[in-house]
Structures are given as C-alpha cells and as structure tokens.
Amino acid sequence: MRKAILAALIAILPFANPALAQNFPSRPITIIVPFSAGGPSDVMARILAERMKATLGEAVLIENVTGAGGSIGVGRAVRSPPDGYTISFGHLGTHVANGAIYKLGYDLVTDLEPVVLLPSNTMIVVSKNAVPAKTLGELLAWLKAKPAPAAAGTAGAGSGSHIAGLYFENITGIKLQYVPYRGTGPAMNDLVAGQIDMIVDQLSNSINQVRAGTIRGYAVTDTKRAESAADIPTADEAGLPGFHMMLWSGLWAPKGTPRDVITKLNAAAVEALNDPAVRKQLENLGLQMPPRDRLSPQALGDWQKAEIAKWWPMIKAANVKVD
Ligand code: MLT
C-alpha cells in the first residue's frame, strides 16, 4: 500500500509542482560517484561539477558511495527523489555491465533518465615496475609463464577495469586473479607499491604514474594513440590486434525527474564540456570529448542501449560470480 502511494506520488510530482522545474536549482545538487575519491570517475566528476556550479548558480557537490562495482552508488541515486538534486555519475561498467552481473533491484534503462554523455577513456595495460617486461609482448610472455595467475586490480566486479580485464583474458587466453578495490584510485596505490601485478586501467587514472615512471604502461585500447601519451603504442601496434575498448561515462537522474530539470542539467554539463579550460584539464588526462552531436539526453539513452546489446553477451559468457 505504502509502495503504491509512493509510486503514485513520484508519478505526479513533476506535474504537481511545475514550479520545481522553474526554480531549479534552488539548493545544492549532489552527484553520486560510485567509486572512491581520487579515482578516474571522481576526478572527472569534480572537474565538471566545479564548472556546472557556475551555470546552475548552486553548488554541485560530490558524494562517493562505493561498493559492488559501483552498483551501490547507482542504487542510491535510483532511490533518490526525482527532483534533479541527486544525480548519478557512471560509465560502461556501472550503467551497462552491472546489469549483466548483479541482481541490481533496479533497471539501468527504465529506472534512470539519461542526462548527458561525458568524455571517454581509452584503457591502458599497466603493471608494477618489478615486472620483467618492457613491451606488451614481453608482458604477455611473462603472464603466460607465471605459475599462478597475475594479481589484477579492479574497482570490483562489473567495473570498467574488471570488464577490460575480462576482455583482456578473452583476447589473450591468459587467466587473471582479480583483486577488487572500491575504485582504481586505491588500486593504483597498491600497484605503485608493487602489491598487485597489473591493472587494465582508464588512461586518466594511470597517465601521471606512467609519466612519473612509478608504473609501466604497455598499450592503449583505442585504435589510435592518445595525444597525451603518444609514446604508448596501441594494442594493434603492440601485437594484440582487435583489443579495442573505450570507457565512456555519463550522468543520469532518477526516473520521473521533470524534463525541464533534465534539460537544465544537460545544458550545464554541455557548457562545462565546451569550456576551453575544462577541456584542457580533461584532455591533459587523456580523456576524449564526446562528439558534439551526441550530447543530448536522448543520445545517451540510445548509446547505453546499444552498448548493452554489444557487451552483455561477453559479460554473461564470462559467468562472473558475485555474492
Ligand atoms: C573509478 O573511478 O575507480 C573507476 O571508474 C573504476 C572502474 O570502473 O574501473
């Protein structure tokens, strides 16, 4: 009974309170980042939030709600009031892969409203410096010769680094032993410390460590080299043809959020992405801007569905076990 009343309230809210959209925003907005602070998702969200604040005229706060490959943070956003004040930051992992791995208790397509497609990361194969390999070929030989599977850091089952790991296993035939963290920020600390062997990471998370020489970078999964890391070959060049993956991110709002509010949030994000200073910050991290003709909420919705169709078969075939 209570659920029925709540559902009815959510359904009429946007119409019951048109003022909601007009006065939006009238207080701070929270972006829920489902991974640890300091990691690639958190860093991108904070850069955008800082600029969106200028357009929206209200603070845009970041709340890190971590765990279960990001599905806990997304769940928190799904259950938030559909008023635009709580939005979900996510990516190919949280808003595509997790639907093929977890019993989420929410639907990634029908329980969320797409707001905007955000920049994407090429993935990069990185290892601790102690690994006796300088090229991808030498790394693969070392991995194959190892008596036990290498310890590969991830941000949990379904995260971008995990899906990239599954894809790496698929394409190389090499088994990995996954070590889950609440984000690739903390995983990176352990890689630098030599506690784990490797990560198939987002470039924006690894680039500064690779530049500093504290870890080793072998290949990127884009079909072209990254301008900000032009010395690192593509997987095609490095002897792993076809290992292509771009980890795109996005913003979503709870189902039932008024269209006008979605439009305002989208406009603020697009303005941030078009800001030369913001672009420079993001591109310096190796991030690639989404095409200008794919910045509408509809474009994100269509892209998410297409990616679900593309990735779910591989992910389901991997038969990932989660508690
Ligand atoms: C993070 O911010 O930690 C990442 O997005 C994790 C991942 O998906 O690999």
Tab-separated table of N, CA and C and ligand atoms in Angstrom, residues 35 39-42 91 155 159-161 183-185 202, ligand 1:
chain	number	residue	atom	x	y	z
A	35	PHE	N	32.437	5.328	-6.982
A	35	PHE	CA	33.788	4.822	-6.743
A	35	PHE	C	34.542	5.784	-5.826
A	39	GLY	N	39.913	8.650	-7.743
A	39	GLY	CA	39.981	7.769	-8.912
A	39	GLY	C	39.499	8.486	-10.169
A	40	PRO	N	39.532	7.797	-11.325
A	40	PRO	CA	39.199	8.466	-12.594
A	40	PRO	C	37.789	9.034	-12.658
A	41	SER	N	36.809	8.312	-12.125
A	41	SER	CA	35.428	8.831	-12.167
A	41	SER	C	35.303	10.053	-11.280
A	42	ASP	N	35.880	9.971	-10.079
A	42	ASP	CA	35.807	11.079	-9.115
A	42	ASP	C	36.483	12.327	-9.674
A	91	HIS	N	29.338	4.881	-15.806
A	91	HIS	CA	30.006	4.596	-17.066
A	91	HIS	C	29.614	3.240	-17.616
A	155	ALA	N	38.051	-2.252	-9.789
A	155	ALA	CA	37.183	-1.499	-8.886
A	155	ALA	C	35.942	-2.313	-8.553
A	159	SER	N	33.031	-3.331	-12.832
A	159	SER	CA	33.640	-2.019	-13.048
A	159	SER	C	34.378	-2.000	-14.385
A	160	GLY	N	34.757	-0.824	-14.817
A	160	GLY	CA	35.450	-0.697	-16.101
A	160	GLY	C	36.728	-1.518	-16.148
A	161	SER	N	37.494	-1.463	-15.066
A	161	SER	CA	38.767	-2.193	-15.015
A	161	SER	C	38.530	-3.695	-14.981
A	183	GLY	N	37.648	1.327	-5.898
A	183	GLY	CA	37.932	2.245	-7.003
A	183	GLY	C	39.344	1.978	-7.494
A	184	THR	N	39.652	2.453	-8.698
A	184	THR	CA	41.020	2.226	-9.176
A	184	THR	C	41.985	3.256	-8.615
A	185	GLY	N	41.457	4.243	-7.863
A	185	GLY	CA	42.360	5.137	-7.127
A	185	GLY	C	43.173	4.334	-6.115
A	202	GLN	N	41.842	2.865	-16.700
A	202	GLN	CA	41.486	4.024	-17.506
A	202	GLN	C	42.740	4.896	-17.620
B	1	MLT	C1	36.991	4.543	-10.624
B	1	MLT	O1	36.714	5.743	-10.644
B	1	MLT	O2	37.534	3.993	-9.687
B	1	MLT	C2	36.691	3.749	-11.876
B	1	MLT	O3	35.798	4.306	-12.676
B	1	MLT	C3	36.703	2.343	-11.616
B	1	MLT	C4	36.492	1.410	-12.749
B	1	MLT	O4	35.399	1.335	-13.241
B	1	MLT	O5	37.436	0.719	-13.128
